[in-house]
Each structure stands twice: as C-alpha cells, then as structure tokens.
Coordinates of C-alpha atoms in Angstrom, one line a residue:
M388 CA 82.6 -117.4 250.2
G389 CA 80.6 -114.3 251.1
K390 CA 80.3 -111.1 249.1
R391 CA 83.4 -109.0 249.1
A392 CA 84.4 -105.4 248.4
L393 CA 87.6 -103.7 247.8
I394 CA 88.6 -100.9 250.2
I395 CA 91.3 -98.6 248.9
I396 CA 92.7 -96.5 251.7
D397 CA 94.3 -93.1 251.3
I398 CA 96.2 -93.6 248.0
Q399 CA 96.5 -89.8 247.7
N400 CA 99.0 -87.5 246.0
D401 CA 100.8 -86.3 249.2
Y402 CA 102.2 -89.8 249.6
F403 CA 103.8 -89.8 246.1
P404 CA 107.0 -88.1 244.9
G405 CA 106.6 -84.4 245.1
G406 CA 103.9 -84.7 247.8
K407 CA 104.1 -83.3 251.4
F408 CA 104.7 -86.8 253.0
T409 CA 106.3 -89.0 250.3
L410 CA 106.4 -92.7 251.2
E411 CA 109.2 -95.0 249.9
N412 CA 107.6 -97.5 247.6
S413 CA 104.4 -95.5 247.1
E414 CA 104.6 -95.8 243.3
Q415 CA 105.1 -99.6 243.4
A416 CA 102.3 -100.1 245.9
G417 CA 100.1 -97.7 243.9
A418 CA 100.7 -99.8 240.8
K419 CA 99.8 -103.0 242.6
A420 CA 96.6 -101.3 244.0
A421 CA 95.7 -100.3 240.4
Q422 CA 95.9 -103.9 239.3
V423 CA 93.7 -105.0 242.1
L424 CA 91.2 -102.2 241.3
E425 CA 91.1 -103.2 237.7
F426 CA 90.4 -106.8 238.7
F427 CA 87.5 -105.7 240.9
R428 CA 86.1 -103.5 238.2
K429 CA 86.3 -106.3 235.6
T430 CA 84.6 -108.8 237.9
G431 CA 81.9 -106.4 238.9
Q432 CA 82.7 -106.4 242.6
P433 CA 82.1 -103.3 244.8
V434 CA 84.9 -100.8 245.2
I435 CA 85.1 -98.2 248.0
H436 CA 87.7 -95.4 248.0
I437 CA 88.7 -93.8 251.3
Q438 CA 90.1 -90.3 251.2
H439 CA 91.7 -88.7 254.2
I440 CA 91.1 -85.0 254.8
S441 CA 93.4 -83.6 257.6
V442 CA 91.6 -81.3 260.0
R443 CA 93.8 -81.8 263.0
E444 CA 95.7 -78.7 264.1
G445 CA 99.3 -78.9 263.0
S446 CA 98.6 -81.2 260.0
F447 CA 100.9 -80.6 257.1
F448 CA 99.6 -83.0 254.5
F449 CA 96.2 -84.0 253.1
L450 CA 95.1 -80.5 253.7
P451 CA 91.7 -79.5 252.3
K452 CA 91.6 -77.9 248.9
T453 CA 95.2 -78.9 248.0
A454 CA 96.5 -81.1 245.2
G455 CA 98.0 -83.4 247.8
V456 CA 94.6 -84.4 249.2
K457 CA 93.4 -85.7 245.9
I458 CA 93.2 -89.5 245.2
H459 CA 96.2 -90.4 243.0
D460 CA 95.6 -91.0 239.3
C461 CA 96.7 -94.6 239.6
V462 CA 93.4 -95.5 241.4
E463 CA 91.2 -92.6 240.3
P464 CA 87.6 -93.4 241.2
L465 CA 85.0 -93.8 238.6
E466 CA 81.9 -91.7 238.9
T467 CA 79.9 -94.9 239.9
E468 CA 82.3 -95.8 242.7
T469 CA 81.8 -94.7 246.3
V470 CA 84.3 -92.3 247.9
I471 CA 84.2 -91.9 251.6
L472 CA 85.9 -89.0 253.3
K473 CA 87.5 -89.5 256.7
N474 CA 89.3 -87.4 259.3
F475 CA 90.8 -90.2 261.4
P476 CA 93.0 -93.3 260.7
N477 CA 90.2 -95.7 261.3
S478 CA 88.0 -95.5 258.1
F479 CA 84.9 -96.5 260.1
R480 CA 85.2 -93.7 262.7
E481 CA 82.6 -91.0 262.0
T482 CA 82.1 -92.1 258.4
S483 CA 79.4 -93.9 256.4
L484 CA 81.6 -96.9 255.6
Q485 CA 79.8 -99.4 257.8
G486 CA 76.4 -98.3 256.3
E487 CA 77.8 -98.6 252.7
L488 CA 79.1 -102.1 253.4
Q489 CA 75.7 -103.1 255.0
K490 CA 73.8 -101.8 251.9
L491 CA 76.1 -103.9 249.7
D492 CA 75.6 -106.9 251.9
V493 CA 79.3 -107.4 252.2
D494 CA 81.0 -109.6 254.7
E495 CA 84.5 -109.8 253.3
L496 CA 86.9 -106.9 252.7
V497 CA 90.0 -106.8 250.5
I498 CA 92.1 -104.0 251.7
C499 CA 95.0 -102.0 250.2
G500 CA 96.4 -98.5 250.6
M501 CA 98.6 -96.3 252.6
M502 CA 100.0 -96.2 255.3
S503 CA 100.5 -99.8 256.5
N504 CA 101.4 -98.5 260.0
M505 CA 98.5 -96.1 260.4
C506 CA 95.2 -96.1 258.4
V507 CA 95.5 -99.6 256.9
D508 CA 96.3 -101.0 260.3
A509 CA 93.5 -99.1 262.1
T510 CA 90.9 -99.9 259.5
T511 CA 91.8 -103.6 259.2
R512 CA 91.7 -104.1 263.0
A513 CA 88.4 -102.2 263.3
A514 CA 86.9 -104.2 260.4
A515 CA 88.0 -107.6 261.9
D516 CA 86.6 -106.6 265.3
M517 CA 83.3 -105.8 263.6
G518 CA 83.1 -109.3 262.1
Y519 CA 84.4 -108.8 258.6
K520 CA 86.7 -111.3 257.0
C521 CA 89.7 -109.2 256.0
T522 CA 92.4 -109.8 253.4
V523 CA 95.2 -107.3 253.0
V524 CA 97.0 -107.1 249.7
H525 CA 100.4 -106.6 251.3
D526 CA 102.3 -105.4 248.2
A527 CA 99.5 -102.9 247.4
C528 CA 100.3 -101.1 250.7
C529 CA 103.4 -99.3 252.0
G530 CA 104.5 -97.7 255.3
A531 CA 106.6 -94.9 256.6
A532 CA 110.0 -95.0 258.2
L533 CA 109.6 -94.5 261.9
E534 CA 111.8 -93.8 264.9
F535 CA 111.1 -94.5 268.6
D536 CA 113.4 -94.1 271.6
G537 CA 116.4 -93.8 269.4
V538 CA 115.6 -96.9 267.3
K539 CA 115.1 -96.3 263.6
A540 CA 113.1 -98.6 261.4
G541 CA 113.0 -98.2 257.6
S542 CA 109.8 -98.2 255.7
A543 CA 110.3 -101.8 254.6
E544 CA 110.8 -102.9 258.2
V545 CA 107.8 -100.9 259.4
H546 CA 105.6 -102.3 256.6
A547 CA 106.8 -105.9 257.3
G548 CA 106.2 -105.5 261.1
F549 CA 102.6 -104.2 260.6
M550 CA 101.7 -106.8 258.0
A551 CA 103.1 -109.6 260.2
S552 CA 101.1 -108.2 263.2
L553 CA 97.9 -108.0 261.2
G554 CA 98.5 -111.4 259.7
M555 CA 98.6 -113.0 263.2
F556 CA 94.9 -112.5 263.8
Y557 CA 93.2 -109.7 261.9
A558 CA 93.7 -110.5 258.2
Q559 CA 94.9 -112.9 255.7
M560 CA 97.9 -111.6 253.8
I561 CA 98.1 -112.0 250.1
S562 CA 100.1 -110.6 247.2
A563 CA 98.4 -108.8 244.3
E564 CA 99.7 -111.6 242.0
D565 CA 98.1 -114.3 244.1
L566 CA 94.9 -112.4 244.5
L567 CA 94.6 -111.9 240.7
G568 CA 95.8 -115.5 239.9

C-alpha cells in the first residue's frame, strides 16, 4: 500500500441548511466526512481541504467574502492542514494540488465531499487519469437533484448514478464505516 492522503472537497456552508444551494443529505454526508477526517488526524495521515470560490459570472453561491464560502464547521481545517482554493470543479485545474501531493509523496487518495455530480466527480476522474489510486467514501458525499430534457432525478438517484459511474473504473467505493473499521 502506498502513502495516502484525504482530500475533502467543498464541504462549505452554502451546501448546508440556510445556505444558498442547500443539498439534501449535506448534514449526514458532512458528519461522515468528519468521522473520516478525525481518523486521518488520529493516524497522522495527510489531509487536504479544497475550498471553492465562485468567480464565474452569474454565480450565486460560494461567493467571495460571504459566510457561505467558508468551510463548514464539521470539517474545519486545523492550522497545520493545507487548504487549497479553486475556481473550477476539477480540484487540480489551476491549483497547487498536484504539487502538494508530490511534496507529500502520495500515490493514493481518499476522497469525500460535495457535490458528487460535479466537483467530486471531476476531481476523482482527473486524479485517476493522473495515476492516483482513488477511493471515494460514498456516504461522505452527496449530490444535487437534477433535471434534463424533462427527466427529473432526485439527489439520491444522482448521487447513486455518479458513484456507480466512478466505481466502474475511476475509484474504489467504500463507506465511512468500512474505511474506519
């Protein structure tokens, strides 16, 4: 087994009740991510927090200098933990993530966060394409309800679809309980 790091993607206030883009199951997924984070801290494994800052015209959440852009208290970074700011769904795009992972000599990533159907998906696919062994903690992630061409999919269905798709090639899927056990 290689050296691994935990990547926590976009667990930020705007996705929680009262935020600008509340996700169903954000509190449950956040609680699972907090358990995984505590495990990585206790075992001395590297943790990297990813924080999305919206700069795209028309964005209505994760806006700079708002309470919604802040990392949620359930996974609040320690001063010693790396926080990488990003402006795109893929956490590697125009960020220092790859360099940080190289400095840590990491070849395995444990990934959790929000949204399953956007930033978790984009980051996991990019990481796998770059040669990282990826594990997604599926119950420490959640997705958004979506609609396309008159077809509506609830958040649970969207999440399941993206986890199933990632699990076909890009990542191993695991529950927080199994990871911690």
